[in-house]
């Protein structure tokens, strides 16, 4: 039987990652939902890492769980979610990856729903970090319309594909993103605010 192909990474997952993903199935429902809330709060605000570590310590103490293994599970789940974020994965593709990693259908569906509800905030954060850390050299874009999709409600939706060329100091790098129309308008609004700020100070 061929090994499943993953969308979040081109590399095959390690045994440790597979083991930690399957460990998510051992949590009680309430524990699992609390853990997912902690993780998504950190993904939306990655500068709050100290808060997340404190929350994980409190979570471990409250539920009588060893903090070391818990942090390994969280680290590996974050690596999957960050990979999905870099590739701007649709919720259904993330769920497919999670089930292929050994997460139960019910738990994968819960993570899919959280990913779906946080996707706009996560995309905004990822784009903001790219533009904040690196100088934007050039930008290309093109609009498209979804002609076919496994998710019926997406058919006919307009989307925007962005290619950002950023200066990494010693080289330039292309960053590709795909945005829905509302995400694009939000991005445009942020760019206009940045332009106004720059004009004010020059």
mmCIF file of N, CA, C and O in Angstrom, residues 101-201:
data_model
loop_
_atom_site.group_PDB
_atom_site.id
_atom_site.type_symbol
_atom_site.label_atom_id
_atom_site.label_comp_id
_atom_site.label_asym_id
_atom_site.label_seq_id
_atom_site.Cartn_x
_atom_site.Cartn_y
_atom_site.Cartn_z
ATOM 1 N N UNK A 101 -2.511 11.276 9.115
ATOM 2 C CA UNK A 101 -1.504 11.234 10.187
ATOM 3 C C UNK A 101 -1.973 10.394 11.379
ATOM 4 O O UNK A 101 -1.218 10.216 12.333
ATOM 5 N N UNK A 102 -3.216 9.929 11.321
ATOM 6 C CA UNK A 102 -3.702 9.049 12.390
ATOM 7 C C UNK A 102 -4.649 9.705 13.371
ATOM 8 O O UNK A 102 -5.059 9.078 14.354
ATOM 9 N N UNK A 103 -5.010 10.975 13.128
ATOM 10 C CA UNK A 103 -5.982 11.653 13.995
ATOM 11 C C UNK A 103 -7.376 11.116 13.642
ATOM 12 O O UNK A 103 -7.692 10.911 12.465
ATOM 13 N N UNK A 104 -8.202 10.875 14.650
ATOM 14 C CA UNK A 104 -9.541 10.330 14.382
ATOM 15 C C UNK A 104 -10.361 11.311 13.549
ATOM 16 O O UNK A 104 -10.110 12.526 13.556
ATOM 17 N N UNK A 105 -11.356 10.782 12.873
ATOM 18 C CA UNK A 105 -12.234 11.599 12.018
ATOM 19 C C UNK A 105 -12.875 12.738 12.813
ATOM 20 O O UNK A 105 -12.934 13.883 12.357
ATOM 21 N N UNK A 106 -13.332 12.426 14.034
ATOM 22 C CA UNK A 106 -14.009 13.431 14.879
ATOM 23 C C UNK A 106 -13.042 14.559 15.279
ATOM 24 O O UNK A 106 -13.385 15.740 15.183
ATOM 25 N N UNK A 107 -11.832 14.181 15.702
ATOM 26 C CA UNK A 107 -10.856 15.194 16.114
ATOM 27 C C UNK A 107 -10.376 16.011 14.911
ATOM 28 O O UNK A 107 -10.166 17.225 15.004
ATOM 29 N N UNK A 108 -10.170 15.339 13.792
ATOM 30 C CA UNK A 108 -9.739 16.039 12.568
ATOM 31 C C UNK A 108 -10.811 17.032 12.119
ATOM 32 O O UNK A 108 -10.503 18.143 11.684
ATOM 33 N N UNK A 109 -12.090 16.642 12.249
ATOM 34 C CA UNK A 109 -13.203 17.526 11.864
ATOM 35 C C UNK A 109 -13.244 18.755 12.781
ATOM 36 O O UNK A 109 -13.542 19.867 12.330
ATOM 37 N N UNK A 110 -12.943 18.562 14.078
ATOM 38 C CA UNK A 110 -12.937 19.692 15.016
ATOM 39 C C UNK A 110 -11.814 20.675 14.650
ATOM 40 O O UNK A 110 -12.020 21.896 14.619
ATOM 41 N N UNK A 111 -10.623 20.135 14.358
ATOM 42 C CA UNK A 111 -9.503 20.990 13.950
ATOM 43 C C UNK A 111 -9.814 21.693 12.635
ATOM 44 O O UNK A 111 -9.467 22.865 12.442
ATOM 45 N N UNK A 112 -10.485 20.988 11.727
ATOM 46 C CA UNK A 112 -10.882 21.596 10.449
ATOM 47 C C UNK A 112 -11.802 22.794 10.685
ATOM 48 O O UNK A 112 -11.645 23.854 10.072
ATOM 49 N N UNK A 113 -12.772 22.636 11.604
ATOM 50 C CA UNK A 113 -13.720 23.725 11.877
ATOM 51 C C UNK A 113 -13.014 24.927 12.499
ATOM 52 O O UNK A 113 -13.325 26.082 12.179
ATOM 53 N N UNK A 114 -12.038 24.663 13.372
ATOM 54 C CA UNK A 114 -11.273 25.766 13.987
ATOM 55 C C UNK A 114 -10.405 26.463 12.946
ATOM 56 O O UNK A 114 -10.252 27.681 12.960
ATOM 57 N N UNK A 115 -9.831 25.686 12.058
ATOM 58 C CA UNK A 115 -9.007 26.248 10.974
ATOM 59 C C UNK A 115 -9.865 27.154 10.084
ATOM 60 O O UNK A 115 -9.472 28.253 9.714
ATOM 61 N N UNK A 116 -11.065 26.675 9.777
ATOM 62 C CA UNK A 116 -11.981 27.427 8.914
ATOM 63 C C UNK A 116 -12.371 28.756 9.568
ATOM 64 O O UNK A 116 -12.353 29.805 8.917
ATOM 65 N N UNK A 117 -12.690 28.709 10.867
ATOM 66 C CA UNK A 117 -13.154 29.932 11.537
ATOM 67 C C UNK A 117 -12.026 30.923 11.817
ATOM 68 O O UNK A 117 -12.271 32.110 11.993
ATOM 69 N N UNK A 118 -10.769 30.444 11.835
ATOM 70 C CA UNK A 118 -9.628 31.332 12.113
ATOM 71 C C UNK A 118 -8.820 31.683 10.869
ATOM 72 O O UNK A 118 -7.820 32.390 10.968
ATOM 73 N N UNK A 119 -9.251 31.207 9.686
ATOM 74 C CA UNK A 119 -8.412 31.302 8.489
ATOM 75 C C UNK A 119 -8.101 32.739 8.088
ATOM 76 O O UNK A 119 -6.973 33.058 7.706
ATOM 77 N N UNK A 120 -9.095 33.638 8.180
ATOM 78 C CA UNK A 120 -8.861 35.034 7.794
ATOM 79 C C UNK A 120 -7.810 35.664 8.711
ATOM 80 O O UNK A 120 -6.864 36.305 8.241
ATOM 81 N N UNK A 121 -7.942 35.463 10.029
ATOM 82 C CA UNK A 121 -6.985 36.032 10.986
ATOM 83 C C UNK A 121 -5.590 35.437 10.781
ATOM 84 O O UNK A 121 -4.583 36.144 10.850
ATOM 85 N N UNK A 122 -5.524 34.126 10.503
ATOM 86 C CA UNK A 122 -4.233 33.468 10.289
ATOM 87 C C UNK A 122 -3.559 33.980 9.022
ATOM 88 O O UNK A 122 -2.345 34.236 9.009
ATOM 89 N N UNK A 123 -4.316 34.144 7.940
ATOM 90 C CA UNK A 123 -3.755 34.642 6.675
ATOM 91 C C UNK A 123 -3.255 36.076 6.829
ATOM 92 O O UNK A 123 -2.199 36.440 6.328
ATOM 93 N N UNK A 124 -4.029 36.894 7.558
ATOM 94 C CA UNK A 124 -3.633 38.280 7.796
ATOM 95 C C UNK A 124 -2.331 38.339 8.598
ATOM 96 O O UNK A 124 -1.438 39.114 8.302
ATOM 97 N N UNK A 125 -2.235 37.460 9.614
ATOM 98 C CA UNK A 125 -1.030 37.425 10.441
ATOM 99 C C UNK A 125 0.179 36.992 9.614
ATOM 100 O O UNK A 125 1.249 37.592 9.692
ATOM 101 N N UNK A 126 0.012 35.958 8.784
ATOM 102 C CA UNK A 126 1.125 35.445 7.977
ATOM 103 C C UNK A 126 1.614 36.500 6.989
ATOM 104 O O UNK A 126 2.819 36.709 6.821
ATOM 105 N N UNK A 127 0.669 37.201 6.360
ATOM 106 C CA UNK A 127 1.045 38.236 5.399
ATOM 107 C C UNK A 127 1.709 39.408 6.102
ATOM 108 O O UNK A 127 2.712 39.951 5.642
ATOM 109 N N UNK A 128 1.160 39.778 7.261
ATOM 110 C CA UNK A 128 1.750 40.879 8.037
ATOM 111 C C UNK A 128 3.168 40.581 8.449
ATOM 112 O O UNK A 128 4.049 41.442 8.375
ATOM 113 N N UNK A 129 3.432 39.338 8.865
ATOM 114 C CA UNK A 129 4.789 38.951 9.260
ATOM 115 C C UNK A 129 5.744 39.016 8.082
ATOM 116 O O UNK A 129 6.864 39.492 8.192
ATOM 117 N N UNK A 130 5.292 38.544 6.923
ATOM 118 C CA UNK A 130 6.139 38.557 5.725
ATOM 119 C C UNK A 130 6.541 39.980 5.379
ATOM 120 O O UNK A 130 7.702 40.270 5.087
ATOM 121 N N UNK A 131 5.571 40.901 5.424
ATOM 122 C CA UNK A 131 5.848 42.286 5.041
ATOM 123 C C UNK A 131 6.605 43.043 6.126
ATOM 124 O O UNK A 131 7.344 43.971 5.839
ATOM 125 N N UNK A 132 6.435 42.629 7.383
ATOM 126 C CA UNK A 132 7.085 43.322 8.488
ATOM 127 C C UNK A 132 8.570 42.956 8.571
ATOM 128 O O UNK A 132 9.423 43.794 8.816
ATOM 129 N N UNK A 133 8.868 41.684 8.345
ATOM 130 C CA UNK A 133 10.240 41.201 8.513
ATOM 131 C C UNK A 133 11.090 41.476 7.285
ATOM 132 O O UNK A 133 12.287 41.681 7.373
ATOM 133 N N UNK A 134 10.471 41.475 6.093
ATOM 134 C CA UNK A 134 11.218 41.599 4.850
ATOM 135 C C UNK A 134 10.727 42.781 4.022
ATOM 136 O O UNK A 134 9.538 43.092 4.022
ATOM 137 N N UNK A 135 11.660 43.406 3.294
ATOM 138 C CA UNK A 135 11.295 44.520 2.422
ATOM 139 C C UNK A 135 10.610 43.964 1.174
ATOM 140 O O UNK A 135 11.105 43.046 0.529
ATOM 141 N N UNK A 136 9.452 44.552 0.841
ATOM 142 C CA UNK A 136 8.726 44.140 -0.357
ATOM 143 C C UNK A 136 9.357 44.816 -1.569
ATOM 144 O O UNK A 136 9.428 46.040 -1.646
ATOM 145 N N UNK A 137 9.831 44.008 -2.533
ATOM 146 C CA UNK A 137 10.507 44.533 -3.726
ATOM 147 C C UNK A 137 9.535 44.663 -4.895
ATOM 148 O O UNK A 137 9.533 45.651 -5.622
ATOM 149 N N UNK A 138 8.688 43.652 -5.072
ATOM 150 C CA UNK A 138 7.770 43.641 -6.210
ATOM 151 C C UNK A 138 6.546 42.798 -5.863
ATOM 152 O O UNK A 138 6.582 41.994 -4.933
ATOM 153 N N UNK A 139 5.484 43.005 -6.627
ATOM 154 C CA UNK A 139 4.261 42.245 -6.387
ATOM 155 C C UNK A 139 3.554 41.994 -7.717
ATOM 156 O O UNK A 139 3.494 42.881 -8.556
ATOM 157 N N UNK A 140 3.075 40.777 -7.904
ATOM 158 C CA UNK A 140 2.253 40.447 -9.074
ATOM 159 C C UNK A 140 0.977 39.791 -8.571
ATOM 160 O O UNK A 140 0.988 39.133 -7.533
ATOM 161 N N UNK A 141 -0.111 39.987 -9.303
ATOM 162 C CA UNK A 141 -1.355 39.365 -8.884
ATOM 163 C C UNK A 141 -2.217 39.005 -10.086
ATOM 164 O O UNK A 141 -2.056 39.559 -11.168
ATOM 165 N N UNK A 142 -3.101 38.052 -9.868
ATOM 166 C CA UNK A 142 -4.097 37.726 -10.888
ATOM 167 C C UNK A 142 -5.351 37.207 -10.199
ATOM 168 O O UNK A 142 -5.282 36.530 -9.175
ATOM 169 N N UNK A 143 -6.495 37.580 -10.792
ATOM 170 C CA UNK A 143 -7.779 37.133 -10.268
ATOM 171 C C UNK A 143 -8.206 35.847 -10.970
ATOM 172 O O UNK A 143 -7.819 35.578 -12.100
ATOM 173 N N UNK A 144 -8.997 35.048 -10.291
ATOM 174 C CA UNK A 144 -9.542 33.836 -10.885
ATOM 175 C C UNK A 144 -10.880 33.522 -10.256
ATOM 176 O O UNK A 144 -11.272 34.107 -9.246
ATOM 177 N N UNK A 145 -11.579 32.585 -10.854
ATOM 178 C CA UNK A 145 -12.869 32.124 -10.338
ATOM 179 C C UNK A 145 -12.807 30.610 -10.201
ATOM 180 O O UNK A 145 -12.350 29.924 -11.113
ATOM 181 N N UNK A 146 -13.215 30.098 -9.049
ATOM 182 C CA UNK A 146 -13.201 28.654 -8.814
ATOM 183 C C UNK A 146 -14.227 27.980 -9.708
ATOM 184 O O UNK A 146 -15.428 28.223 -9.591
ATOM 185 N N UNK A 147 -13.729 27.135 -10.629
ATOM 186 C CA UNK A 147 -14.621 26.444 -11.572
ATOM 187 C C UNK A 147 -15.094 25.109 -11.014
ATOM 188 O O UNK A 147 -16.209 24.675 -11.266
ATOM 189 N N UNK A 148 -14.218 24.446 -10.236
ATOM 190 C CA UNK A 148 -14.578 23.150 -9.651
ATOM 191 C C UNK A 148 -13.897 23.015 -8.309
ATOM 192 O O UNK A 148 -12.784 23.483 -8.115
ATOM 193 N N UNK A 149 -14.592 22.396 -7.368
ATOM 194 C CA UNK A 149 -14.044 22.216 -6.026
ATOM 195 C C UNK A 149 -14.767 21.067 -5.339
ATOM 196 O O UNK A 149 -15.931 20.785 -5.640
ATOM 197 N N UNK A 150 -14.051 20.416 -4.402
ATOM 198 C CA UNK A 150 -14.699 19.368 -3.619
ATOM 199 C C UNK A 150 -15.704 19.978 -2.644
ATOM 200 O O UNK A 150 -16.558 19.302 -2.101
ATOM 201 N N UNK A 151 -15.571 21.288 -2.397
ATOM 202 C CA UNK A 151 -16.515 21.993 -1.528
ATOM 203 C C UNK A 151 -17.468 22.800 -2.405
ATOM 204 O O UNK A 151 -17.081 23.790 -3.010
ATOM 205 N N UNK A 152 -18.727 22.361 -2.518
ATOM 206 C CA UNK A 152 -19.689 22.920 -3.473
ATOM 207 C C UNK A 152 -19.837 24.429 -3.328
ATOM 208 O O UNK A 152 -19.924 25.164 -4.311
ATOM 209 N N UNK A 153 -19.833 24.902 -2.074
ATOM 210 C CA UNK A 153 -20.081 26.331 -1.852
ATOM 211 C C UNK A 153 -18.954 27.222 -2.395
ATOM 212 O O UNK A 153 -19.116 28.429 -2.520
ATOM 213 N N UNK A 154 -17.808 26.619 -2.734
ATOM 214 C CA UNK A 154 -16.676 27.418 -3.241
ATOM 215 C C UNK A 154 -16.759 27.650 -4.749
ATOM 216 O O UNK A 154 -16.074 28.510 -5.275
ATOM 217 N N UNK A 155 -17.564 26.855 -5.464
ATOM 218 C CA UNK A 155 -17.666 26.994 -6.914
ATOM 219 C C UNK A 155 -18.238 28.364 -7.245
ATOM 220 O O UNK A 155 -19.257 28.779 -6.695
ATOM 221 N N UNK A 156 -17.568 29.086 -8.155
ATOM 222 C CA UNK A 156 -18.005 30.428 -8.532
ATOM 223 C C UNK A 156 -17.399 31.525 -7.680
ATOM 224 O O UNK A 156 -17.580 32.708 -7.969
ATOM 225 N N UNK A 157 -16.655 31.155 -6.626
ATOM 226 C CA UNK A 157 -16.017 32.157 -5.769
ATOM 227 C C UNK A 157 -14.830 32.795 -6.482
ATOM 228 O O UNK A 157 -14.072 32.135 -7.179
ATOM 229 N N UNK A 158 -14.693 34.112 -6.293
ATOM 230 C CA UNK A 158 -13.551 34.836 -6.847
ATOM 231 C C UNK A 158 -12.384 34.753 -5.872
ATOM 232 O O UNK A 158 -12.579 34.822 -4.663
ATOM 233 N N UNK A 159 -11.182 34.568 -6.425
ATOM 234 C CA UNK A 159 -9.996 34.544 -5.574
ATOM 235 C C UNK A 159 -8.876 35.336 -6.236
ATOM 236 O O UNK A 159 -8.936 35.661 -7.428
ATOM 237 N N UNK A 160 -7.877 35.665 -5.450
ATOM 238 C CA UNK A 160 -6.731 36.427 -5.939
ATOM 239 C C UNK A 160 -5.458 35.662 -5.612
ATOM 240 O O UNK A 160 -5.260 35.241 -4.476
ATOM 241 N N UNK A 161 -4.609 35.465 -6.618
ATOM 242 C CA UNK A 161 -3.303 34.850 -6.388
ATOM 243 C C UNK A 161 -2.252 35.949 -6.381
ATOM 244 O O UNK A 161 -2.175 36.753 -7.307
ATOM 245 N N UNK A 162 -1.477 35.988 -5.299
ATOM 246 C CA UNK A 162 -0.444 37.014 -5.121
ATOM 247 C C UNK A 162 0.937 36.398 -5.202
ATOM 248 O O UNK A 162 1.176 35.318 -4.657
ATOM 249 N N UNK A 163 1.842 37.097 -5.865
ATOM 250 C CA UNK A 163 3.257 36.718 -5.818
ATOM 251 C C UNK A 163 4.008 37.930 -5.266
ATOM 252 O O UNK A 163 4.047 38.989 -5.878
ATOM 253 N N UNK A 164 4.560 37.778 -4.056
ATOM 254 C CA UNK A 164 5.330 38.841 -3.423
ATOM 255 C C UNK A 164 6.813 38.522 -3.589
ATOM 256 O O UNK A 164 7.244 37.397 -3.313
ATOM 257 N N UNK A 165 7.586 39.491 -4.038
ATOM 258 C CA UNK A 165 9.046 39.333 -4.103
ATOM 259 C C UNK A 165 9.620 40.125 -2.933
ATOM 260 O O UNK A 165 9.460 41.347 -2.865
ATOM 261 N N UNK A 166 10.227 39.422 -1.968
ATOM 262 C CA UNK A 166 10.736 40.080 -0.763
ATOM 263 C C UNK A 166 12.262 40.014 -0.719
ATOM 264 O O UNK A 166 12.875 39.063 -1.204
ATOM 265 N N UNK A 167 12.841 41.063 -0.149
ATOM 266 C CA UNK A 167 14.292 41.155 -0.020
ATOM 267 C C UNK A 167 14.717 40.503 1.295
ATOM 268 O O UNK A 167 14.330 40.936 2.372
ATOM 269 N N UNK A 168 15.514 39.441 1.201
ATOM 270 C CA UNK A 168 15.993 38.719 2.382
ATOM 271 C C UNK A 168 17.387 39.163 2.803
ATOM 272 O O UNK A 168 18.046 38.520 3.610
ATOM 273 N N UNK A 169 17.848 40.289 2.237
ATOM 274 C CA UNK A 169 19.187 40.784 2.581
ATOM 275 C C UNK A 169 20.195 40.405 1.525
ATOM 276 O O UNK A 169 20.639 41.241 0.734
ATOM 277 N N UNK A 170 20.550 39.105 1.478
ATOM 278 C CA UNK A 170 21.529 38.645 0.504
ATOM 279 C C UNK A 170 20.876 38.074 -0.750
ATOM 280 O O UNK A 170 21.546 37.699 -1.702
ATOM 281 N N UNK A 171 19.546 37.992 -0.773
ATOM 282 C CA UNK A 171 18.844 37.417 -1.919
ATOM 283 C C UNK A 171 17.380 37.850 -1.882
ATOM 284 O O UNK A 171 16.905 38.381 -0.880
ATOM 285 N N UNK A 172 16.700 37.632 -2.996
ATOM 286 C CA UNK A 172 15.251 37.863 -3.009
ATOM 287 C C UNK A 172 14.551 36.509 -3.028
ATOM 288 O O UNK A 172 15.118 35.514 -3.469
ATOM 289 N N UNK A 173 13.333 36.502 -2.520
ATOM 290 C CA UNK A 173 12.575 35.246 -2.442
ATOM 291 C C UNK A 173 11.132 35.505 -2.847
ATOM 292 O O UNK A 173 10.559 36.541 -2.511
ATOM 293 N N UNK A 174 10.561 34.577 -3.596
ATOM 294 C CA UNK A 174 9.153 34.688 -3.991
ATOM 295 C C UNK A 174 8.264 34.054 -2.928
ATOM 296 O O UNK A 174 8.544 32.951 -2.468
ATOM 297 N N UNK A 175 7.219 34.764 -2.529
ATOM 298 C CA UNK A 175 6.236 34.238 -1.571
ATOM 299 C C UNK A 175 4.888 34.228 -2.274
ATOM 300 O O UNK A 175 4.439 35.258 -2.789
ATOM 301 N N UNK A 176 4.264 33.058 -2.339
ATOM 302 C CA UNK A 176 2.989 32.921 -3.050
ATOM 303 C C UNK A 176 1.839 32.803 -2.054
ATOM 304 O O UNK A 176 1.956 32.113 -1.053
ATOM 305 N N UNK A 177 0.739 33.493 -2.357
ATOM 306 C CA UNK A 177 -0.434 33.425 -1.493
ATOM 307 C C UNK A 177 -1.696 33.446 -2.350
ATOM 308 O O UNK A 177 -1.696 34.034 -3.435
ATOM 309 N N UNK A 178 -2.728 32.817 -1.840
ATOM 310 C CA UNK A 178 -4.030 32.862 -2.503
ATOM 311 C C UNK A 178 -5.039 33.395 -1.503
ATOM 312 O O UNK A 178 -5.142 32.893 -0.386
ATOM 313 N N UNK A 179 -5.754 34.439 -1.894
ATOM 314 C CA UNK A 179 -6.682 35.110 -0.985
ATOM 315 C C UNK A 179 -8.090 35.092 -1.557
ATOM 316 O O UNK A 179 -8.271 35.180 -2.779
ATOM 317 N N UNK A 180 -9.071 34.992 -0.664
ATOM 318 C CA UNK A 180 -10.454 35.194 -1.078
ATOM 319 C C UNK A 180 -10.640 36.699 -1.280
ATOM 320 O O UNK A 180 -9.802 37.512 -0.871
ATOM 321 N N UNK A 181 -11.764 37.088 -1.888
ATOM 322 C CA UNK A 181 -12.011 38.516 -2.131
ATOM 323 C C UNK A 181 -12.052 39.331 -0.832
ATOM 324 O O UNK A 181 -11.426 40.390 -0.743
ATOM 325 N N UNK A 182 -12.760 38.850 0.229
ATOM 326 C CA UNK A 182 -12.746 39.609 1.496
ATOM 327 C C UNK A 182 -11.335 39.745 2.087
ATOM 328 O O UNK A 182 -10.973 40.796 2.601
ATOM 329 N N UNK A 183 -10.525 38.674 1.991
ATOM 330 C CA UNK A 183 -9.150 38.741 2.494
ATOM 331 C C UNK A 183 -8.352 39.777 1.700
ATOM 332 O O UNK A 183 -7.546 40.526 2.258
ATOM 333 N N UNK A 184 -8.575 39.820 0.378
ATOM 334 C CA UNK A 184 -7.851 40.778 -0.468
ATOM 335 C C UNK A 184 -8.209 42.211 -0.089
ATOM 336 O O UNK A 184 -7.337 43.074 0.019
ATOM 337 N N UNK A 185 -9.504 42.479 0.106
ATOM 338 C CA UNK A 185 -9.920 43.841 0.475
ATOM 339 C C UNK A 185 -9.327 44.250 1.828
ATOM 340 O O UNK A 185 -8.954 45.401 2.035
ATOM 341 N N UNK A 186 -9.257 43.283 2.741
ATOM 342 C CA UNK A 186 -8.635 43.552 4.043
ATOM 343 C C UNK A 186 -7.158 43.903 3.855
ATOM 344 O O UNK A 186 -6.644 44.849 4.446
ATOM 345 N N UNK A 187 -6.472 43.107 3.010
ATOM 346 C CA UNK A 187 -5.060 43.350 2.710
ATOM 347 C C UNK A 187 -4.878 44.728 2.078
ATOM 348 O O UNK A 187 -3.972 45.491 2.433
ATOM 349 N N UNK A 188 -5.746 45.071 1.119
ATOM 350 C CA UNK A 188 -5.668 46.361 0.437
ATOM 351 C C UNK A 188 -5.829 47.512 1.431
ATOM 352 O O UNK A 188 -5.104 48.517 1.384
ATOM 353 N N UNK A 189 -6.776 47.339 2.358
ATOM 354 C CA UNK A 189 -7.010 48.349 3.396
ATOM 355 C C UNK A 189 -5.751 48.551 4.248
ATOM 356 O O UNK A 189 -5.365 49.684 4.559
ATOM 357 N N UNK A 190 -5.081 47.427 4.627
ATOM 358 C CA UNK A 190 -3.852 47.514 5.425
ATOM 359 C C UNK A 190 -2.747 48.219 4.639
ATOM 360 O O UNK A 190 -1.979 49.007 5.190
ATOM 361 N N UNK A 191 -2.643 47.937 3.338
ATOM 362 C CA UNK A 191 -1.616 48.578 2.492
ATOM 363 C C UNK A 191 -1.873 50.087 2.377
ATOM 364 O O UNK A 191 -0.936 50.889 2.394
ATOM 365 N N UNK A 192 -3.142 50.460 2.257
ATOM 366 C CA UNK A 192 -3.480 51.887 2.161
ATOM 367 C C UNK A 192 -3.144 52.612 3.468
ATOM 368 O O UNK A 192 -2.671 53.750 3.455
ATOM 369 N N UNK A 193 -3.389 51.928 4.608
ATOM 370 C CA UNK A 193 -3.031 52.528 5.904
ATOM 371 C C UNK A 193 -1.518 52.701 6.012
ATOM 372 O O UNK A 193 -1.029 53.720 6.479
ATOM 373 N N UNK A 194 -0.759 51.685 5.545
ATOM 374 C CA UNK A 194 0.705 51.761 5.593
ATOM 375 C C UNK A 194 1.212 52.893 4.698
ATOM 376 O O UNK A 194 2.123 53.646 5.075
ATOM 377 N N UNK A 195 0.600 53.025 3.498
ATOM 378 C CA UNK A 195 0.993 54.087 2.564
ATOM 379 C C UNK A 195 0.739 55.471 3.181
ATOM 380 O O UNK A 195 1.580 56.377 3.111
ATOM 381 N N UNK A 196 -0.422 55.625 3.833
ATOM 382 C CA UNK A 196 -0.761 56.897 4.484
ATOM 383 C C UNK A 196 0.248 57.232 5.594
ATOM 384 O O UNK A 196 0.676 58.379 5.740
ATOM 385 N N UNK A 197 0.641 56.216 6.366
ATOM 386 C CA UNK A 197 1.612 56.425 7.437
ATOM 387 C C UNK A 197 2.955 56.849 6.885
ATOM 388 O O UNK A 197 3.593 57.769 7.412
ATOM 389 N N UNK A 198 3.388 56.215 5.795
ATOM 390 C CA UNK A 198 4.668 56.554 5.186
ATOM 391 C C UNK A 198 4.646 57.981 4.640
ATOM 392 O O UNK A 198 5.608 58.739 4.802
ATOM 393 N N UNK A 199 3.539 58.354 4.009
ATOM 394 C CA UNK A 199 3.414 59.707 3.447
ATOM 395 C C UNK A 199 3.405 60.753 4.563
ATOM 396 O O UNK A 199 3.925 61.862 4.412
ATOM 397 N N UNK A 200 2.837 60.396 5.710
ATOM 398 C CA UNK A 200 2.770 61.326 6.840
ATOM 399 C C UNK A 200 4.157 61.656 7.369
ATOM 400 O O UNK A 200 4.458 62.778 7.751
ATOM 401 N N UNK A 201 5.042 60.617 7.409
ATOM 402 C CA UNK A 201 6.379 60.785 8.006
ATOM 403 C C UNK A 201 7.432 61.241 7.003
ATOM 404 O O UNK A 201 8.580 61.435 7.355
#
